[in-house]
Amino acid sequence: MADLSSLKDLGTAAQASAPVHERKVDSLGRSYATGKRKNAVARVWVKAGSGKIIINGKDYSAYFARPVLQMILQQPIVASARTGQFDIVATVAGGGLSGQAGAVRHGISKALTYFEPGLRSVLKKGGFLTRDSRVVERKKYGKAKARRSYQFSKR
């Protein structure tokens, strides 16, 4: 490099190689994604439809009885303003109900971006595409739990 003018050419080359997100749909018109949270893993299929959400063969309101968990599921759909436009089928295993709801939300968000790549910026801004990496800390020897010590007694 003799001068700074060669750096200007590098900037345009970097902009041209920005990742282009393309639509990923199978032969049945569905997009598939895997969502994870804590120990729960959700497999999610999204296709154009009337807005039904089926989880492990049940309606989502029957599977997740708590309104908070139902709201967590619908967050990516509401944020992308696509309420009632997609049918969602999910199978989820592992963890508890809260982790499973988070896993399904993560899977729905990823599947929506595969089905409609234009929604990526909205979902990314809402934080729905980021996998929540917090998991339970392992128990250590000499401790009652991960960090809690046994009760101390002087005598």
JSON list of C-alpha atoms in Angstrom, two decimals:
[
{"chain": "A", "resi": 1, "resn": "MET", "atom": "CA", "xyz": [0.00, 0.00, 0.00]},
{"chain": "A", "resi": 2, "resn": "ALA", "atom": "CA", "xyz": [1.55, 3.18, -1.16]},
{"chain": "A", "resi": 3, "resn": "ASP", "atom": "CA", "xyz": [-1.18, 5.56, -0.05]},
{"chain": "A", "resi": 4, "resn": "LEU", "atom": "CA", "xyz": [-4.62, 5.69, 1.52]},
{"chain": "A", "resi": 5, "resn": "SER", "atom": "CA", "xyz": [-6.52, 5.63, -1.79]},
{"chain": "A", "resi": 6, "resn": "SER", "atom": "CA", "xyz": [-6.17, 1.83, -1.91]},
{"chain": "A", "resi": 7, "resn": "LEU", "atom": "CA", "xyz": [-8.14, 1.60, 1.37]},
{"chain": "A", "resi": 8, "resn": "LYS", "atom": "CA", "xyz": [-11.13, 3.20, -0.33]},
{"chain": "A", "resi": 9, "resn": "ASP", "atom": "CA", "xyz": [-11.38, 0.25, -2.72]},
{"chain": "A", "resi": 10, "resn": "LEU", "atom": "CA", "xyz": [-11.35, -2.19, 0.22]},
{"chain": "A", "resi": 11, "resn": "GLY", "atom": "CA", "xyz": [-14.45, -0.55, 1.74]},
{"chain": "A", "resi": 12, "resn": "THR", "atom": "CA", "xyz": [-16.59, -1.10, -1.35]},
{"chain": "A", "resi": 13, "resn": "ALA", "atom": "CA", "xyz": [-15.48, -4.73, -1.60]},
{"chain": "A", "resi": 14, "resn": "ALA", "atom": "CA", "xyz": [-16.51, -5.36, 2.02]},
{"chain": "A", "resi": 15, "resn": "GLN", "atom": "CA", "xyz": [-19.95, -3.83, 1.41]},
{"chain": "A", "resi": 16, "resn": "ALA", "atom": "CA", "xyz": [-20.53, -5.98, -1.65]},
{"chain": "A", "resi": 17, "resn": "SER", "atom": "CA", "xyz": [-19.83, -9.18, 0.30]},
{"chain": "A", "resi": 18, "resn": "ALA", "atom": "CA", "xyz": [-22.42, -8.49, 3.02]},
{"chain": "A", "resi": 19, "resn": "PRO", "atom": "CA", "xyz": [-24.51, -11.63, 3.69]},
{"chain": "A", "resi": 20, "resn": "VAL", "atom": "CA", "xyz": [-27.74, -11.82, 1.70]},
{"chain": "A", "resi": 21, "resn": "HIS", "atom": "CA", "xyz": [-30.40, -13.80, 3.53]},
{"chain": "A", "resi": 22, "resn": "GLU", "atom": "CA", "xyz": [-32.44, -15.94, 1.17]},
{"chain": "A", "resi": 23, "resn": "ARG", "atom": "CA", "xyz": [-35.76, -17.68, 1.60]},
{"chain": "A", "resi": 24, "resn": "LYS", "atom": "CA", "xyz": [-35.52, -21.29, 2.83]},
{"chain": "A", "resi": 25, "resn": "VAL", "atom": "CA", "xyz": [-38.76, -23.18, 2.17]},
{"chain": "A", "resi": 26, "resn": "ASP", "atom": "CA", "xyz": [-39.30, -26.92, 1.62]},
{"chain": "A", "resi": 27, "resn": "SER", "atom": "CA", "xyz": [-41.51, -28.58, -1.02]},
{"chain": "A", "resi": 28, "resn": "LEU", "atom": "CA", "xyz": [-44.59, -28.23, 1.22]},
{"chain": "A", "resi": 29, "resn": "GLY", "atom": "CA", "xyz": [-44.10, -24.46, 1.62]},
{"chain": "A", "resi": 30, "resn": "ARG", "atom": "CA", "xyz": [-42.81, -24.70, 5.20]},
{"chain": "A", "resi": 31, "resn": "SER", "atom": "CA", "xyz": [-39.77, -23.19, 6.86]},
{"chain": "A", "resi": 32, "resn": "TYR", "atom": "CA", "xyz": [-38.04, -25.19, 9.60]},
{"chain": "A", "resi": 33, "resn": "ALA", "atom": "CA", "xyz": [-35.91, -23.97, 12.50]},
{"chain": "A", "resi": 34, "resn": "THR", "atom": "CA", "xyz": [-34.62, -25.28, 15.81]},
{"chain": "A", "resi": 35, "resn": "GLY", "atom": "CA", "xyz": [-34.99, -23.14, 18.94]},
{"chain": "A", "resi": 36, "resn": "LYS", "atom": "CA", "xyz": [-33.21, -23.69, 22.23]},
{"chain": "A", "resi": 37, "resn": "ARG", "atom": "CA", "xyz": [-33.50, -22.34, 25.78]},
{"chain": "A", "resi": 38, "resn": "LYS", "atom": "CA", "xyz": [-32.00, -23.86, 28.95]},
{"chain": "A", "resi": 39, "resn": "ASN", "atom": "CA", "xyz": [-32.38, -27.64, 28.41]},
{"chain": "A", "resi": 40, "resn": "ALA", "atom": "CA", "xyz": [-35.39, -27.38, 26.08]},
{"chain": "A", "resi": 41, "resn": "VAL", "atom": "CA", "xyz": [-35.14, -27.95, 22.33]},
{"chain": "A", "resi": 42, "resn": "ALA", "atom": "CA", "xyz": [-37.98, -27.02, 19.98]},
{"chain": "A", "resi": 43, "resn": "ARG", "atom": "CA", "xyz": [-38.41, -28.04, 16.34]},
{"chain": "A", "resi": 44, "resn": "VAL", "atom": "CA", "xyz": [-40.63, -25.49, 14.60]},
{"chain": "A", "resi": 45, "resn": "TRP", "atom": "CA", "xyz": [-42.31, -25.48, 11.18]},
{"chain": "A", "resi": 46, "resn": "VAL", "atom": "CA", "xyz": [-43.91, -22.28, 9.85]},
{"chain": "A", "resi": 47, "resn": "LYS", "atom": "CA", "xyz": [-46.19, -22.04, 6.81]},
{"chain": "A", "resi": 48, "resn": "ALA", "atom": "CA", "xyz": [-48.74, -19.57, 5.48]},
{"chain": "A", "resi": 49, "resn": "GLY", "atom": "CA", "xyz": [-52.13, -20.17, 7.04]},
{"chain": "A", "resi": 50, "resn": "SER", "atom": "CA", "xyz": [-54.81, -18.96, 9.42]},
{"chain": "A", "resi": 51, "resn": "GLY", "atom": "CA", "xyz": [-52.78, -18.46, 12.61]},
{"chain": "A", "resi": 52, "resn": "LYS", "atom": "CA", "xyz": [-53.07, -21.84, 14.35]},
{"chain": "A", "resi": 53, "resn": "ILE", "atom": "CA", "xyz": [-50.25, -22.74, 16.74]},
{"chain": "A", "resi": 54, "resn": "ILE", "atom": "CA", "xyz": [-49.92, -26.44, 17.55]},
{"chain": "A", "resi": 55, "resn": "ILE", "atom": "CA", "xyz": [-47.36, -27.65, 20.11]},
{"chain": "A", "resi": 56, "resn": "ASN", "atom": "CA", "xyz": [-46.81, -31.42, 20.63]},
{"chain": "A", "resi": 57, "resn": "GLY", "atom": "CA", "xyz": [-50.20, -32.13, 19.05]},
{"chain": "A", "resi": 58, "resn": "LYS", "atom": "CA", "xyz": [-52.12, -29.70, 21.31]},
{"chain": "A", "resi": 59, "resn": "ASP", "atom": "CA", "xyz": [-53.29, -26.12, 20.85]},
{"chain": "A", "resi": 60, "resn": "TYR", "atom": "CA", "xyz": [-50.74, -23.73, 22.36]},
{"chain": "A", "resi": 61, "resn": "SER", "atom": "CA", "xyz": [-53.24, -22.37, 24.92]},
{"chain": "A", "resi": 62, "resn": "ALA", "atom": "CA", "xyz": [-53.85, -25.92, 26.19]},
{"chain": "A", "resi": 63, "resn": "TYR", "atom": "CA", "xyz": [-50.14, -26.84, 26.29]},
{"chain": "A", "resi": 64, "resn": "PHE", "atom": "CA", "xyz": [-49.02, -23.56, 27.91]},
{"chain": "A", "resi": 65, "resn": "ALA", "atom": "CA", "xyz": [-51.84, -22.76, 30.35]},
{"chain": "A", "resi": 66, "resn": "ARG", "atom": "CA", "xyz": [-50.17, -19.70, 31.88]},
{"chain": "A", "resi": 67, "resn": "PRO", "atom": "CA", "xyz": [-50.92, -16.43, 30.02]},
{"chain": "A", "resi": 68, "resn": "VAL", "atom": "CA", "xyz": [-47.30, -15.29, 30.42]},
{"chain": "A", "resi": 69, "resn": "LEU", "atom": "CA", "xyz": [-46.04, -18.32, 28.48]},
{"chain": "A", "resi": 70, "resn": "GLN", "atom": "CA", "xyz": [-48.67, -17.77, 25.77]},
{"chain": "A", "resi": 71, "resn": "MET", "atom": "CA", "xyz": [-47.53, -14.14, 25.46]},
{"chain": "A", "resi": 72, "resn": "ILE", "atom": "CA", "xyz": [-43.87, -15.25, 25.16]},
{"chain": "A", "resi": 73, "resn": "LEU", "atom": "CA", "xyz": [-44.85, -17.52, 22.24]},
{"chain": "A", "resi": 74, "resn": "GLN", "atom": "CA", "xyz": [-46.65, -14.74, 20.38]},
{"chain": "A", "resi": 75, "resn": "GLN", "atom": "CA", "xyz": [-43.96, -12.05, 20.83]},
{"chain": "A", "resi": 76, "resn": "PRO", "atom": "CA", "xyz": [-42.13, -12.62, 17.51]},
{"chain": "A", "resi": 77, "resn": "ILE", "atom": "CA", "xyz": [-45.41, -12.82, 15.57]},
{"chain": "A", "resi": 78, "resn": "VAL", "atom": "CA", "xyz": [-46.76, -9.62, 17.15]},
{"chain": "A", "resi": 79, "resn": "ALA", "atom": "CA", "xyz": [-43.42, -7.79, 16.74]},
{"chain": "A", "resi": 80, "resn": "SER", "atom": "CA", "xyz": [-43.34, -8.63, 13.03]},
{"chain": "A", "resi": 81, "resn": "ALA", "atom": "CA", "xyz": [-47.05, -7.65, 12.61]},
{"chain": "A", "resi": 82, "resn": "ARG", "atom": "CA", "xyz": [-47.96, -11.06, 11.15]},
{"chain": "A", "resi": 83, "resn": "THR", "atom": "CA", "xyz": [-50.74, -12.09, 13.56]},
{"chain": "A", "resi": 84, "resn": "GLY", "atom": "CA", "xyz": [-53.06, -14.69, 12.01]},
{"chain": "A", "resi": 85, "resn": "GLN", "atom": "CA", "xyz": [-50.97, -15.17, 8.86]},
{"chain": "A", "resi": 86, "resn": "PHE", "atom": "CA", "xyz": [-48.91, -18.25, 9.73]},
{"chain": "A", "resi": 87, "resn": "ASP", "atom": "CA", "xyz": [-49.70, -21.77, 10.91]},
{"chain": "A", "resi": 88, "resn": "ILE", "atom": "CA", "xyz": [-47.04, -22.99, 13.33]},
{"chain": "A", "resi": 89, "resn": "VAL", "atom": "CA", "xyz": [-46.39, -26.61, 14.28]},
{"chain": "A", "resi": 90, "resn": "ALA", "atom": "CA", "xyz": [-43.79, -27.31, 16.96]},
{"chain": "A", "resi": 91, "resn": "THR", "atom": "CA", "xyz": [-42.47, -30.27, 18.90]},
{"chain": "A", "resi": 92, "resn": "VAL", "atom": "CA", "xyz": [-40.61, -29.44, 22.08]},
{"chain": "A", "resi": 93, "resn": "ALA", "atom": "CA", "xyz": [-38.78, -31.65, 24.56]},
{"chain": "A", "resi": 94, "resn": "GLY", "atom": "CA", "xyz": [-36.62, -31.22, 27.64]},
{"chain": "A", "resi": 95, "resn": "GLY", "atom": "CA", "xyz": [-36.56, -28.65, 30.40]},
{"chain": "A", "resi": 96, "resn": "GLY", "atom": "CA", "xyz": [-39.58, -27.10, 32.10]},
{"chain": "A", "resi": 97, "resn": "LEU", "atom": "CA", "xyz": [-42.47, -25.10, 30.72]},
{"chain": "A", "resi": 98, "resn": "SER", "atom": "CA", "xyz": [-40.67, -21.75, 30.88]},
{"chain": "A", "resi": 99, "resn": "GLY", "atom": "CA", "xyz": [-37.66, -23.09, 29.00]},
{"chain": "A", "resi": 100, "resn": "GLN", "atom": "CA", "xyz": [-39.90, -24.79, 26.47]},
{"chain": "A", "resi": 101, "resn": "ALA", "atom": "CA", "xyz": [-41.80, -21.56, 25.81]},
{"chain": "A", "resi": 102, "resn": "GLY", "atom": "CA", "xyz": [-38.50, -19.73, 25.27]},
{"chain": "A", "resi": 103, "resn": "ALA", "atom": "CA", "xyz": [-37.29, -22.48, 22.95]},
{"chain": "A", "resi": 104, "resn": "VAL", "atom": "CA", "xyz": [-40.46, -22.33, 20.85]},
{"chain": "A", "resi": 105, "resn": "ARG", "atom": "CA", "xyz": [-40.19, -18.52, 20.68]},
{"chain": "A", "resi": 106, "resn": "HIS", "atom": "CA", "xyz": [-36.60, -18.80, 19.46]},
{"chain": "A", "resi": 107, "resn": "GLY", "atom": "CA", "xyz": [-37.62, -21.42, 16.88]},
{"chain": "A", "resi": 108, "resn": "ILE", "atom": "CA", "xyz": [-40.57, -19.35, 15.63]},
{"chain": "A", "resi": 109, "resn": "SER", "atom": "CA", "xyz": [-38.32, -16.32, 15.22]},
{"chain": "A", "resi": 110, "resn": "LYS", "atom": "CA", "xyz": [-35.71, -18.24, 13.23]},
{"chain": "A", "resi": 111, "resn": "ALA", "atom": "CA", "xyz": [-38.34, -19.96, 11.07]},
{"chain": "A", "resi": 112, "resn": "LEU", "atom": "CA", "xyz": [-40.01, -16.61, 10.32]},
{"chain": "A", "resi": 113, "resn": "THR", "atom": "CA", "xyz": [-36.71, -15.20, 9.08]},
{"chain": "A", "resi": 114, "resn": "TYR", "atom": "CA", "xyz": [-36.24, -18.22, 6.82]},
{"chain": "A", "resi": 115, "resn": "PHE", "atom": "CA", "xyz": [-39.79, -17.88, 5.49]},
{"chain": "A", "resi": 116, "resn": "GLU", "atom": "CA", "xyz": [-39.66, -14.09, 5.09]},
{"chain": "A", "resi": 117, "resn": "PRO", "atom": "CA", "xyz": [-36.07, -12.71, 5.22]},
{"chain": "A", "resi": 118, "resn": "GLY", "atom": "CA", "xyz": [-37.34, -9.12, 5.37]},
{"chain": "A", "resi": 119, "resn": "LEU", "atom": "CA", "xyz": [-38.47, -9.69, 8.97]},
{"chain": "A", "resi": 120, "resn": "ARG", "atom": "CA", "xyz": [-34.90, -10.35, 10.14]},
{"chain": "A", "resi": 121, "resn": "SER", "atom": "CA", "xyz": [-34.12, -6.74, 11.12]},
{"chain": "A", "resi": 122, "resn": "VAL", "atom": "CA", "xyz": [-37.33, -6.38, 13.19]},
{"chain": "A", "resi": 123, "resn": "LEU", "atom": "CA", "xyz": [-36.81, -9.69, 15.00]},
{"chain": "A", "resi": 124, "resn": "LYS", "atom": "CA", "xyz": [-33.09, -9.04, 15.56]},
{"chain": "A", "resi": 125, "resn": "LYS", "atom": "CA", "xyz": [-33.88, -5.63, 17.07]},
{"chain": "A", "resi": 126, "resn": "GLY", "atom": "CA", "xyz": [-36.37, -7.27, 19.42]},
{"chain": "A", "resi": 127, "resn": "GLY", "atom": "CA", "xyz": [-33.72, -9.78, 20.54]},
{"chain": "A", "resi": 128, "resn": "PHE", "atom": "CA", "xyz": [-35.71, -12.83, 19.41]},
{"chain": "A", "resi": 129, "resn": "LEU", "atom": "CA", "xyz": [-32.96, -14.34, 17.24]},
{"chain": "A", "resi": 130, "resn": "THR", "atom": "CA", "xyz": [-30.37, -14.46, 20.01]},
{"chain": "A", "resi": 131, "resn": "ARG", "atom": "CA", "xyz": [-30.13, -17.80, 21.79]},
{"chain": "A", "resi": 132, "resn": "ASP", "atom": "CA", "xyz": [-30.32, -17.23, 25.54]},
{"chain": "A", "resi": 133, "resn": "SER", "atom": "CA", "xyz": [-27.15, -19.04, 26.63]},
{"chain": "A", "resi": 134, "resn": "ARG", "atom": "CA", "xyz": [-27.90, -19.08, 30.36]},
{"chain": "A", "resi": 135, "resn": "VAL", "atom": "CA", "xyz": [-28.09, -22.63, 31.67]},
{"chain": "A", "resi": 136, "resn": "VAL", "atom": "CA", "xyz": [-28.09, -24.15, 35.16]},
{"chain": "A", "resi": 137, "resn": "GLU", "atom": "CA", "xyz": [-24.66, -24.17, 36.78]},
{"chain": "A", "resi": 138, "resn": "ARG", "atom": "CA", "xyz": [-23.32, -27.60, 37.70]},
{"chain": "A", "resi": 139, "resn": "LYS", "atom": "CA", "xyz": [-23.07, -28.78, 41.31]},
{"chain": "A", "resi": 140, "resn": "LYS", "atom": "CA", "xyz": [-19.55, -28.75, 42.79]},
{"chain": "A", "resi": 141, "resn": "TYR", "atom": "CA", "xyz": [-18.17, -31.24, 45.26]},
{"chain": "A", "resi": 142, "resn": "GLY", "atom": "CA", "xyz": [-18.07, -30.03, 48.87]},
{"chain": "A", "resi": 143, "resn": "LYS", "atom": "CA", "xyz": [-21.11, -27.82, 48.24]},
{"chain": "A", "resi": 144, "resn": "ALA", "atom": "CA", "xyz": [-24.81, -28.38, 48.85]},
{"chain": "A", "resi": 145, "resn": "LYS", "atom": "CA", "xyz": [-25.72, -26.93, 45.43]},
{"chain": "A", "resi": 146, "resn": "ALA", "atom": "CA", "xyz": [-23.69, -25.09, 42.79]},
{"chain": "A", "resi": 147, "resn": "ARG", "atom": "CA", "xyz": [-22.51, -22.41, 45.22]},
{"chain": "A", "resi": 148, "resn": "ARG", "atom": "CA", "xyz": [-24.37, -22.90, 48.48]},
{"chain": "A", "resi": 149, "resn": "SER", "atom": "CA", "xyz": [-22.20, -24.26, 51.28]},
{"chain": "A", "resi": 150, "resn": "TYR", "atom": "CA", "xyz": [-23.34, -26.64, 53.97]},
{"chain": "A", "resi": 151, "resn": "GLN", "atom": "CA", "xyz": [-24.49, -25.04, 57.20]},
{"chain": "A", "resi": 152, "resn": "PHE", "atom": "CA", "xyz": [-21.56, -23.97, 59.38]},
{"chain": "A", "resi": 153, "resn": "SER", "atom": "CA", "xyz": [-21.48, -24.92, 63.06]},
{"chain": "A", "resi": 154, "resn": "LYS", "atom": "CA", "xyz": [-18.70, -23.91, 65.45]},
{"chain": "A", "resi": 155, "resn": "ARG", "atom": "CA", "xyz": [-19.28, -26.88, 67.76]}
]
